[in-house]
Coordinates of N, CA and C in Angstrom, one line a residue:
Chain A
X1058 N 113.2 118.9 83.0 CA 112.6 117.5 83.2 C 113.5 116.5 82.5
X1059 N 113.8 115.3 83.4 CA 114.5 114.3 82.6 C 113.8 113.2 82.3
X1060 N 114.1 113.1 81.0 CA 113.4 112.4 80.0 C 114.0 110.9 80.0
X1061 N 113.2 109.8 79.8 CA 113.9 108.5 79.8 C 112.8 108.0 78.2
X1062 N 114.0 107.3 76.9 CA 113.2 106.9 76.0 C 113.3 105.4 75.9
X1063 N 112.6 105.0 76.0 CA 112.5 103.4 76.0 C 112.0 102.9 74.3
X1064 N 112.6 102.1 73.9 CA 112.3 101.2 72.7 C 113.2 99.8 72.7
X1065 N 112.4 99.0 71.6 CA 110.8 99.9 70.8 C 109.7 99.6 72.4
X1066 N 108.7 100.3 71.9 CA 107.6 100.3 72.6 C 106.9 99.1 73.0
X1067 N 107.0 98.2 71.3 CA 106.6 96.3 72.0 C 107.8 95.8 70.8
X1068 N 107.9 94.4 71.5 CA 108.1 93.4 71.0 C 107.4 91.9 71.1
X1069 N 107.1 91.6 70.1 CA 106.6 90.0 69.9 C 107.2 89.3 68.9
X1070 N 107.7 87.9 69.7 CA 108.9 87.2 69.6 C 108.4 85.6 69.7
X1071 N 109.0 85.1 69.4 CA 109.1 83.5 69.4 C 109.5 83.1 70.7
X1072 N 109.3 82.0 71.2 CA 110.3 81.6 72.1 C 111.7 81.1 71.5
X1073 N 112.4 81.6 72.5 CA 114.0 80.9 72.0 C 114.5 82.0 71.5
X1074 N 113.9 82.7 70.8 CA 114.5 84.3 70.4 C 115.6 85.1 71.3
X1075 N 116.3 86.1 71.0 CA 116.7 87.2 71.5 C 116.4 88.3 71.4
X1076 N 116.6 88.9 72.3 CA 115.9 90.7 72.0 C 117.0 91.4 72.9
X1077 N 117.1 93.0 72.6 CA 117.4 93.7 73.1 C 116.6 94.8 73.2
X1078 N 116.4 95.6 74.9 CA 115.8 96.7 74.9 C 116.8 98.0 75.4
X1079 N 116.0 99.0 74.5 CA 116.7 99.9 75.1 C 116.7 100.7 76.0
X1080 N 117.1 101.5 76.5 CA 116.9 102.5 78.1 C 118.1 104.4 77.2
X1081 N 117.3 105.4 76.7 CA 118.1 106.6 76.7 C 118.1 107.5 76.5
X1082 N 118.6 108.3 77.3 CA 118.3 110.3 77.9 C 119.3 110.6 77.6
X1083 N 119.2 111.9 77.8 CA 120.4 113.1 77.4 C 120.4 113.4 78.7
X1084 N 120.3 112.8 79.6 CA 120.7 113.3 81.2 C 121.5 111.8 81.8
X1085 N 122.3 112.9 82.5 CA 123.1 111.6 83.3 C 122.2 111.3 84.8
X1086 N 122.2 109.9 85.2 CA 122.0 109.5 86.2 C 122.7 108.8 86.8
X1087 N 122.6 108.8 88.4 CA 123.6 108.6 89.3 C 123.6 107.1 89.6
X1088 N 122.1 106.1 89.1 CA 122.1 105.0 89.2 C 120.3 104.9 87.8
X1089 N 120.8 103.8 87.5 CA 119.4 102.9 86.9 C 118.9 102.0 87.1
X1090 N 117.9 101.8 87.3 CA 116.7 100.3 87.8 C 116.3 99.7 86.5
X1091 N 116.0 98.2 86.4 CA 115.2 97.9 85.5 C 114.1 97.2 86.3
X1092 N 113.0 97.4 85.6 CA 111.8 96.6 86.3 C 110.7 95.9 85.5
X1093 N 110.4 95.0 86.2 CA 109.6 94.4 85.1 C 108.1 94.8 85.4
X1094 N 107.0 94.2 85.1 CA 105.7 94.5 85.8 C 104.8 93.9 84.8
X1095 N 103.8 92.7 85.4 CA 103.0 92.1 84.9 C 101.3 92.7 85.0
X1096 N 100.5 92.1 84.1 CA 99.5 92.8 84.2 C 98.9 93.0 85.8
X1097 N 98.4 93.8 86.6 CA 97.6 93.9 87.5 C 98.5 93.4 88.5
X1098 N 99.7 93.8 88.4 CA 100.5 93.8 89.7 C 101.3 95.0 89.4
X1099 N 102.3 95.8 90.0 CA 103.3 96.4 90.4 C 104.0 96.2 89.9
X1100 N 105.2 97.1 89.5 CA 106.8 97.0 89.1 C 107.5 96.0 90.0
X1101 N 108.3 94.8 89.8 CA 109.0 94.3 90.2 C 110.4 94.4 89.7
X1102 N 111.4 95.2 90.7 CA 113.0 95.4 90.6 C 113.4 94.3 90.3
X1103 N 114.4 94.3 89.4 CA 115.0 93.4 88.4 C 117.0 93.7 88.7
X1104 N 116.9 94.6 88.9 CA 118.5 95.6 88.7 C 118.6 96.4 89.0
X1105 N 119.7 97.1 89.7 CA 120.0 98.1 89.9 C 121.7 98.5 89.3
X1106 N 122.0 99.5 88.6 CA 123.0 99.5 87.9 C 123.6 100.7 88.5
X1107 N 125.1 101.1 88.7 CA 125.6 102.4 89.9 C 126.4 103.0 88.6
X1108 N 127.3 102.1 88.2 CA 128.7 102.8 87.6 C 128.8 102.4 86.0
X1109 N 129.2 103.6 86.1 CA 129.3 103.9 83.8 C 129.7 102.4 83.5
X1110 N 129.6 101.7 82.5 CA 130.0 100.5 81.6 C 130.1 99.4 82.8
X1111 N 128.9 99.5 83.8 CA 128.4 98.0 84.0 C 128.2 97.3 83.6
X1112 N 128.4 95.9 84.1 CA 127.0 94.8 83.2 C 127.0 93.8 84.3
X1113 N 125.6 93.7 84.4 CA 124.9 92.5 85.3 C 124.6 91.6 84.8
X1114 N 124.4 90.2 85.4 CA 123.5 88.9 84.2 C 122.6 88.7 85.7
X1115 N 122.0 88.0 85.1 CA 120.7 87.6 86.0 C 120.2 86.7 85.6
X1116 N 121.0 85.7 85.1 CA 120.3 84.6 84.3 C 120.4 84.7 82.9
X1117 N 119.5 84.7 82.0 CA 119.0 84.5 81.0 C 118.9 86.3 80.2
X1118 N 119.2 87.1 81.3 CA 119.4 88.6 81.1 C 120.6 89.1 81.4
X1119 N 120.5 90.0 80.6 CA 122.0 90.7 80.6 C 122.3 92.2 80.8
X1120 N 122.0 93.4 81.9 CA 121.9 94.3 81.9 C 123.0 95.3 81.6
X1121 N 123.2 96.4 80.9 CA 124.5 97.5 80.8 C 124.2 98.7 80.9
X1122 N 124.7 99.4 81.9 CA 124.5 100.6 81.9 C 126.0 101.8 81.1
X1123 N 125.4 102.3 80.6 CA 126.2 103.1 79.5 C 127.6 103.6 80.1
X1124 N 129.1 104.2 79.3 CA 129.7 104.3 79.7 C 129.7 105.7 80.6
X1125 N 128.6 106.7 79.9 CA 128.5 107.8 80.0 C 127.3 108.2 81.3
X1126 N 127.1 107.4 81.2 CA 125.5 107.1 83.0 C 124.5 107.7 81.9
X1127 N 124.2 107.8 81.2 CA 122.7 107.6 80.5 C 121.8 107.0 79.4
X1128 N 122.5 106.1 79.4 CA 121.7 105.1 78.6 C 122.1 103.6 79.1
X1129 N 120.7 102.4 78.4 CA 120.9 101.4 79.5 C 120.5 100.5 78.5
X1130 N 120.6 99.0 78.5 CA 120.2 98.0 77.8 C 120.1 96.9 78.5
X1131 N 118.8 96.4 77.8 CA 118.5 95.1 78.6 C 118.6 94.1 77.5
X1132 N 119.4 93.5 77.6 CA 119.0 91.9 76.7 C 119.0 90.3 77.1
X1133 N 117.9 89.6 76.2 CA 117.4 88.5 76.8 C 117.6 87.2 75.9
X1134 N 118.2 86.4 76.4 CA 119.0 85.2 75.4 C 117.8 84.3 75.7
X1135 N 117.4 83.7 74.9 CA 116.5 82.5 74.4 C 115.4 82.7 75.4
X1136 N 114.9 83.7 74.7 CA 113.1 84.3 75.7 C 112.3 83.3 75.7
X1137 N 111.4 83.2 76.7 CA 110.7 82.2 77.1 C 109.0 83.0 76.9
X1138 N 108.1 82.0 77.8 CA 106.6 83.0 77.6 C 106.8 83.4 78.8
X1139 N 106.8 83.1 79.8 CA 107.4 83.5 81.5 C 107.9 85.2 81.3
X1140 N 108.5 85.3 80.2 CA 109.5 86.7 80.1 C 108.7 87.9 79.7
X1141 N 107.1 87.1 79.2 CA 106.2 88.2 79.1 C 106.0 89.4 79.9
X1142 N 106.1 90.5 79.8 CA 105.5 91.2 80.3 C 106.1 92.8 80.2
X1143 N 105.8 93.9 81.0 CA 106.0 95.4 80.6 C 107.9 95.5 81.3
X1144 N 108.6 96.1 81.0 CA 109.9 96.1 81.3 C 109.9 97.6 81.4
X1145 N 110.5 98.4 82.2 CA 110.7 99.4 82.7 C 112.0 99.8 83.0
X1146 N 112.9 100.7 82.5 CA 113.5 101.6 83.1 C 113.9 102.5 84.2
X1147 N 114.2 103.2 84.7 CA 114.2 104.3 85.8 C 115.1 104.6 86.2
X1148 N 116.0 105.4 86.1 CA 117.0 106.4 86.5 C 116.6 107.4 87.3
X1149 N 117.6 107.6 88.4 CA 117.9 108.4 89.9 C 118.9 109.1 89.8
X1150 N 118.9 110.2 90.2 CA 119.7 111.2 89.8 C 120.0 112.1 91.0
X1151 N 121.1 111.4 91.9 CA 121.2 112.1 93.0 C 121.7 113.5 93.2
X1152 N 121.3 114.3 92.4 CA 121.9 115.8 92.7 C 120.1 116.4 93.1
X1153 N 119.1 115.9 92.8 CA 117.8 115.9 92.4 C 117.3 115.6 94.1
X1154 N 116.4 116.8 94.9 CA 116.0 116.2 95.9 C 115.2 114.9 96.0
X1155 N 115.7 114.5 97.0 CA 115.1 113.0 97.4 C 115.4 112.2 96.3
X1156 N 116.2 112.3 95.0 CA 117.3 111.5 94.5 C 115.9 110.5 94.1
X1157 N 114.6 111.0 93.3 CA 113.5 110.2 93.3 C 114.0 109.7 92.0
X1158 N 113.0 108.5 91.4 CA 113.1 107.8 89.6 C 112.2 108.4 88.9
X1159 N 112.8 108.4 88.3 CA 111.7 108.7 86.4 C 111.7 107.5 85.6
X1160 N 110.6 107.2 85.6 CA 110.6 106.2 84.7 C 110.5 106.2 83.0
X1161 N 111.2 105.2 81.9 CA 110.7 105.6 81.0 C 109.2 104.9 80.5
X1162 N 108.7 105.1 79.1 CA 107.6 104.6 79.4 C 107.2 103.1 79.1
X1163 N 108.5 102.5 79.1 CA 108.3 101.1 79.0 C 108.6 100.2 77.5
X1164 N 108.6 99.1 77.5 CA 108.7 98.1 76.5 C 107.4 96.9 76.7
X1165 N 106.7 96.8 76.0 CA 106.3 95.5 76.2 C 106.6 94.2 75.3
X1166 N 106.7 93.5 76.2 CA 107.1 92.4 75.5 C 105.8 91.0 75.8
X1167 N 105.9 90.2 74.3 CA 105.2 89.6 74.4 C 106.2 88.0 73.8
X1168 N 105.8 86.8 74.6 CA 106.9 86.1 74.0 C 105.9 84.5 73.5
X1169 N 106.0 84.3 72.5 CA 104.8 83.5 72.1 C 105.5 82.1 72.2
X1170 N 104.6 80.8 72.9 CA 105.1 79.7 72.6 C 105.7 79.2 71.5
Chain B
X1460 N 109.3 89.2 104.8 CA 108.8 90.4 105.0 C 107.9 90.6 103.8
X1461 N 106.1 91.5 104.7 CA 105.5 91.6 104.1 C 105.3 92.7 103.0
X1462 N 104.6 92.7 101.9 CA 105.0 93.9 101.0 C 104.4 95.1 101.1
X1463 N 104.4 95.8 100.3 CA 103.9 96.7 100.5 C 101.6 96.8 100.2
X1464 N 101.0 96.9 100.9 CA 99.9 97.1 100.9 C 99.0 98.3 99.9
X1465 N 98.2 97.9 99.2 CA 97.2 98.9 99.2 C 95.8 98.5 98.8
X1466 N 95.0 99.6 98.9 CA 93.5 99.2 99.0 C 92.9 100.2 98.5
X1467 N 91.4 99.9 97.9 CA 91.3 99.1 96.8 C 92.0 98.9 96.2
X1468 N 91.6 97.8 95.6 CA 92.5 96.9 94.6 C 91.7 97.5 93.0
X1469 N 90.6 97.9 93.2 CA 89.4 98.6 92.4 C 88.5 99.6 92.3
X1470 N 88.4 100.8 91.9 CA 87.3 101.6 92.1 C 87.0 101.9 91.0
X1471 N 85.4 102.1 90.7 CA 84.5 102.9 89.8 C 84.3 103.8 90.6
X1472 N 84.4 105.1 89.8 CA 83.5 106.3 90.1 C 83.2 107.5 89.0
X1473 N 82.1 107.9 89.5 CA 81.9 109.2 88.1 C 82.7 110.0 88.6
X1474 N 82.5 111.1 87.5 CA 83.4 112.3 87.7 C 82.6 113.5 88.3
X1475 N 83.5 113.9 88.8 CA 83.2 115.0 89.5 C 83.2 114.3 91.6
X1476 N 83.2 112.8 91.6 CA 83.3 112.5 92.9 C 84.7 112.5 93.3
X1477 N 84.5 111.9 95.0 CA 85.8 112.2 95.6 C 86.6 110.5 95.9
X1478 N 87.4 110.4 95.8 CA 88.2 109.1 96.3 C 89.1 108.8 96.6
X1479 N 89.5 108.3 98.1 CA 90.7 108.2 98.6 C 91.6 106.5 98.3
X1480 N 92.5 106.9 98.6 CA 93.7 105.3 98.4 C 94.2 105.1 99.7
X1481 N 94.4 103.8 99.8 CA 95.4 104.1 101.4 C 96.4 103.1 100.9
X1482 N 97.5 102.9 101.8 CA 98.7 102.5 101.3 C 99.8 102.6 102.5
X1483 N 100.1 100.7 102.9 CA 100.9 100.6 104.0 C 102.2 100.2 103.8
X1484 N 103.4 100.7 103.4 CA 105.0 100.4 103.3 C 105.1 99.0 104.1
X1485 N 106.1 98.8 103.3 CA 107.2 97.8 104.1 C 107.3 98.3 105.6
X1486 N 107.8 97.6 106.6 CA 107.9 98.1 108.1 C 109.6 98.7 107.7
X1487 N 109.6 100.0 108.6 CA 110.5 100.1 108.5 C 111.4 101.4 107.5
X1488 N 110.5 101.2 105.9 CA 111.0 102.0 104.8 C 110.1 103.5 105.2
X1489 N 111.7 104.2 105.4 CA 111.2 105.2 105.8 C 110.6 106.4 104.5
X1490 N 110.6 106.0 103.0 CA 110.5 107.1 102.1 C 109.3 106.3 100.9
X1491 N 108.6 107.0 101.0 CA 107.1 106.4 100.2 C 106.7 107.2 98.9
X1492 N 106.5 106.2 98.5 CA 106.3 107.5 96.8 C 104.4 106.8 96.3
X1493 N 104.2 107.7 95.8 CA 102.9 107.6 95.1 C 103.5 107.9 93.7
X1494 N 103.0 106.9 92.6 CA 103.1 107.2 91.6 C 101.7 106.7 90.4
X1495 N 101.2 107.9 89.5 CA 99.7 107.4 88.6 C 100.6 106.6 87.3
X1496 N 100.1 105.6 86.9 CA 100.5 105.0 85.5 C 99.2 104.7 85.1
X1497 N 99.3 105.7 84.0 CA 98.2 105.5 82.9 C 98.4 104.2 82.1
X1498 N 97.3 103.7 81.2 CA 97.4 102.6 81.0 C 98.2 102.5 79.4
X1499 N 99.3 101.7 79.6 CA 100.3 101.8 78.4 C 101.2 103.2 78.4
X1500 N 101.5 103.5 79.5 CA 102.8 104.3 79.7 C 103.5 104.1 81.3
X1501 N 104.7 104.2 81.5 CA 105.5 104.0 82.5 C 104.8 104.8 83.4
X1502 N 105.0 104.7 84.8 CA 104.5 105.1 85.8 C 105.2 106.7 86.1
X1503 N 104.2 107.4 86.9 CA 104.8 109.2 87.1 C 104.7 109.3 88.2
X1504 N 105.6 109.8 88.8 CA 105.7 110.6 90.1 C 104.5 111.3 90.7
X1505 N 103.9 111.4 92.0 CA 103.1 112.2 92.6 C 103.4 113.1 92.9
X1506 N 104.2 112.2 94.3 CA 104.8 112.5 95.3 C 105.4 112.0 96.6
X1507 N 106.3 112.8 96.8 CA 107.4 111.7 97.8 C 107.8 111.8 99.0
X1508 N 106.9 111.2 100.0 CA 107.4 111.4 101.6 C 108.8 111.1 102.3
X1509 N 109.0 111.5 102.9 CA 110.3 111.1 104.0 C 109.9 110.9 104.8
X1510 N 109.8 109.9 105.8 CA 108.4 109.9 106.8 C 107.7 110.8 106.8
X1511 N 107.0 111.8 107.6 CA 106.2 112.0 107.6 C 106.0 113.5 106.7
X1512 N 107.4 113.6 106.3 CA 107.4 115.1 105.3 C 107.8 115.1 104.1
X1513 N 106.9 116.1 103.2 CA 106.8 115.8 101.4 C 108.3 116.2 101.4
X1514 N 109.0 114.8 100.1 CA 110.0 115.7 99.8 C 109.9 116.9 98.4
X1515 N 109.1 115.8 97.6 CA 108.6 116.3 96.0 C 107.2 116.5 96.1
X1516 N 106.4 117.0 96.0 CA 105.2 116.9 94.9 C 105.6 117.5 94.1
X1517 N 105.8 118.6 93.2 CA 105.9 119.2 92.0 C 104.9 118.7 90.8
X1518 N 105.0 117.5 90.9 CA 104.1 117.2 89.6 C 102.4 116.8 90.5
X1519 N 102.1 116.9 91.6 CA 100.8 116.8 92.1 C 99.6 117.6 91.4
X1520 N 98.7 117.3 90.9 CA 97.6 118.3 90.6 C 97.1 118.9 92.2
X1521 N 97.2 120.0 92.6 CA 97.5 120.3 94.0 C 95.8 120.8 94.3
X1522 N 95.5 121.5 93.1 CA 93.7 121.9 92.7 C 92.5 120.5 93.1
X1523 N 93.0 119.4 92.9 CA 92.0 118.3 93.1 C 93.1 117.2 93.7
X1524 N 93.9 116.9 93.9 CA 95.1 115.7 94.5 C 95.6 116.0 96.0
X1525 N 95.7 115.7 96.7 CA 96.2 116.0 98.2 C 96.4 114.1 98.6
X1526 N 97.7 114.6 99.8 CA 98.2 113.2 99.9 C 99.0 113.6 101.5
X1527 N 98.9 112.8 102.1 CA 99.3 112.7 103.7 C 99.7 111.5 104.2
X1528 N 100.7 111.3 105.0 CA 101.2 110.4 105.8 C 101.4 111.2 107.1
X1529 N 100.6 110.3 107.6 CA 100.5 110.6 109.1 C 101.7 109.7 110.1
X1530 N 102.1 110.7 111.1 CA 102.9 109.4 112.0 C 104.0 108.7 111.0
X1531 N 104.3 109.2 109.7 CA 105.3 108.4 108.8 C 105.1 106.8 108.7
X1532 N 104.0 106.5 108.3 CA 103.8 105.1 108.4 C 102.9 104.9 106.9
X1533 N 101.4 104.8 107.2 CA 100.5 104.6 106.2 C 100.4 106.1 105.4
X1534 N 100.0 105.7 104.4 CA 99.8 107.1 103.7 C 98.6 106.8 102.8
X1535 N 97.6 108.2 102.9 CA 96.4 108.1 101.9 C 96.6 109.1 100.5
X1536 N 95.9 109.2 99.5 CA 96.0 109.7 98.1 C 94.7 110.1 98.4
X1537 N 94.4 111.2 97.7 CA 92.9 111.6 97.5 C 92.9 112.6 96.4
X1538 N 91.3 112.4 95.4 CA 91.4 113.2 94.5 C 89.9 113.5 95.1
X1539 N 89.9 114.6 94.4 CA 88.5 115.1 94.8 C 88.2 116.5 94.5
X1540 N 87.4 117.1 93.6 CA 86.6 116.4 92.5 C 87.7 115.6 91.5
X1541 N 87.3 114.2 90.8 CA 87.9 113.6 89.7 C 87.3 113.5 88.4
X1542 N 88.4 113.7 87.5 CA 88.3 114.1 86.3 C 88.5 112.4 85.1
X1543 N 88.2 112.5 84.6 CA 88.0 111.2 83.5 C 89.4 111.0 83.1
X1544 N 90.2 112.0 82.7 CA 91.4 111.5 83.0 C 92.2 111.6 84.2
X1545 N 91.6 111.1 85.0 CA 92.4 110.3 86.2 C 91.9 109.2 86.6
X1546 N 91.6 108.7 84.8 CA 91.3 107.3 85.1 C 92.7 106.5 84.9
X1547 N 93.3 105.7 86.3 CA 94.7 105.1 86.3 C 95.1 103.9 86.9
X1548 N 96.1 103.4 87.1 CA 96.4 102.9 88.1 C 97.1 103.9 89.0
X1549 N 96.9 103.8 90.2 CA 97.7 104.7 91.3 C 98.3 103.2 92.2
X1550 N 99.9 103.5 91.8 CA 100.7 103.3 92.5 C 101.4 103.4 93.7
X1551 N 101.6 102.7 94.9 CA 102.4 103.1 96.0 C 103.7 102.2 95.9
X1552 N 104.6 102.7 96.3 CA 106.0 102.6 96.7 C 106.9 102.8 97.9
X1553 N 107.8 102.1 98.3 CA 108.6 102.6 99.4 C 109.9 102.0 99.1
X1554 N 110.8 102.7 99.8 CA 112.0 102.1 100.0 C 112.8 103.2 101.0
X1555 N 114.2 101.9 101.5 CA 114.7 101.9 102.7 C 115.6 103.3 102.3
X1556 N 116.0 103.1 101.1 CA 116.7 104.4 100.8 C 116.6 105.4 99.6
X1557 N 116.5 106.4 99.5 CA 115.7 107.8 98.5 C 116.3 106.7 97.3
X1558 N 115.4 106.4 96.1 CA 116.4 106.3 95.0 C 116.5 104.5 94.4
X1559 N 117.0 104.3 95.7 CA 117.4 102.9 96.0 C 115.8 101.5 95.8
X1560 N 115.8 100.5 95.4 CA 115.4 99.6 95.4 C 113.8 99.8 95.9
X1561 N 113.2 100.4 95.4 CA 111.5 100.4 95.3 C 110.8 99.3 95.5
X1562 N 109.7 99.0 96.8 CA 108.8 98.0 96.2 C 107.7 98.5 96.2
X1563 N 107.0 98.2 95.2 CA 105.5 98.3 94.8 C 104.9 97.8 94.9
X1564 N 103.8 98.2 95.6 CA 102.4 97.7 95.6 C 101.6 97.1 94.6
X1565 N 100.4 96.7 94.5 CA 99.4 96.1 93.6 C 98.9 97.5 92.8
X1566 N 99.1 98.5 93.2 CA 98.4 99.6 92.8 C 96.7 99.3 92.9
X1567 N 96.0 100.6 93.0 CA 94.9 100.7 93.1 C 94.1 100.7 91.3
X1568 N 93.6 100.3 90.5 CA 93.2 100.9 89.5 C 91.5 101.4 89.7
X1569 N 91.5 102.7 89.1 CA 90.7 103.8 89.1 C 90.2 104.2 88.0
X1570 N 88.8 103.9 87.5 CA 88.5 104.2 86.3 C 87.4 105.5 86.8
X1571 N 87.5 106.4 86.4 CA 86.0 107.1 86.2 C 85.5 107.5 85.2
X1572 N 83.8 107.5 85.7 CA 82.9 107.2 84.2 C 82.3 108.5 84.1

């Protein structure tokens, strides 16, 4: 079974703060998702990451996926309250039928006016 | 393009009853996943169609859980009898390719008393 560890489990923050989350297994995967997800809605895709020592921006975010394909970090320059909410992980592992995600079990973040 | 659908948005029920989910993909996304997220941990795998054929259950409770997509289109979840802990949100998902860019539904949440 591949295991995805997300930390820390919460953060609460100031606005204007920075944070970093983490994303990491002892398995390699062949791509990783980050997603966010507000209360009483769904995972919303944020990223998708393919190749060792990526990095995406998306703004005010900065995604990296590890040199080695299994570990991932999300970081967020001058957090707002908007940025509230559960952040998710998920690595795909195409050797794996149907090449499905595992998610890990999350970060929450809370970002205070 | 419209999202992915599901219904209820809510269910009470005691334990020991039966209850179904239904759940309409994006047009088009041929690979659908059901996934339960308990509340305060990342979302789990069900199980995962390819139109109209499972690629994964493995992790299905197969004794009370059963899940069908007919015609590769809509797909229903059913537990029956339900147990107290399968009080969740149940999640639906699809996407255009195994692995690839997930969207999620509102999920159904499911308490039973």
């Amino acid at each position: 079974t591949q295991l995805l560890e997300q930390s820390p489990q919460f953060l609460s923050i100031q606005e204007g703060e920075n944070l970093t989350v983490y994303c990491n297994s002892s398995s390699v995967f062949s791509s990783l998702q980050w997603y966010r997800q507000e209360p009483g809605e769904g995972p919303v895709l944020l990223v998708t990451v393919v190749t060792g020592g990526e990095v995406k921006k998306l703004k005010r975010l900065t995604f990296q996926f590890g040199d080695a394909r299994k570990d991932s970090s999300l970081h967020i320059t001058a957090a707002q309250p908007g940025d509230t909410g559960l952040y998710l992980c998920a690595g795909a592992d195409a050797r794996r039928a149907g090449n499905m995600l595992t998610f890990g079990g999350g970060t929450r973040l809370m970002v205070k006016p | 393009e419209a999202g992915v659908a599901q219904s209820p948005r809510y269910k009470i029920i005691e334990k020991r009853q039966s209850v179904a989910f239904w759940c309409n993909p994006i047009s088009g996304h041929a690979t659908l996943y059901w996934y339960q997220q308990i509340l305060g941990q990342g979302p789990k795998l069900l199980i995962q169609f390819q139109n109209n054929g499972v690629v994964d259950d493995s992790q299905l409770p197969k004794d009370r859980f059963s899940a069908e997509r007919l015609k590769g289109v809509d797909s229903t979840l059913k537990i029956q009898p339900a147990k107290l802990e399968d009080s969740a949100v149940y999640l639906c998902a699809s996407s255009a390719d195994r692995g690839y860019g997930y969207t999620f539904g509102s999920g159904t949440r499911l308490t039973v008393v």
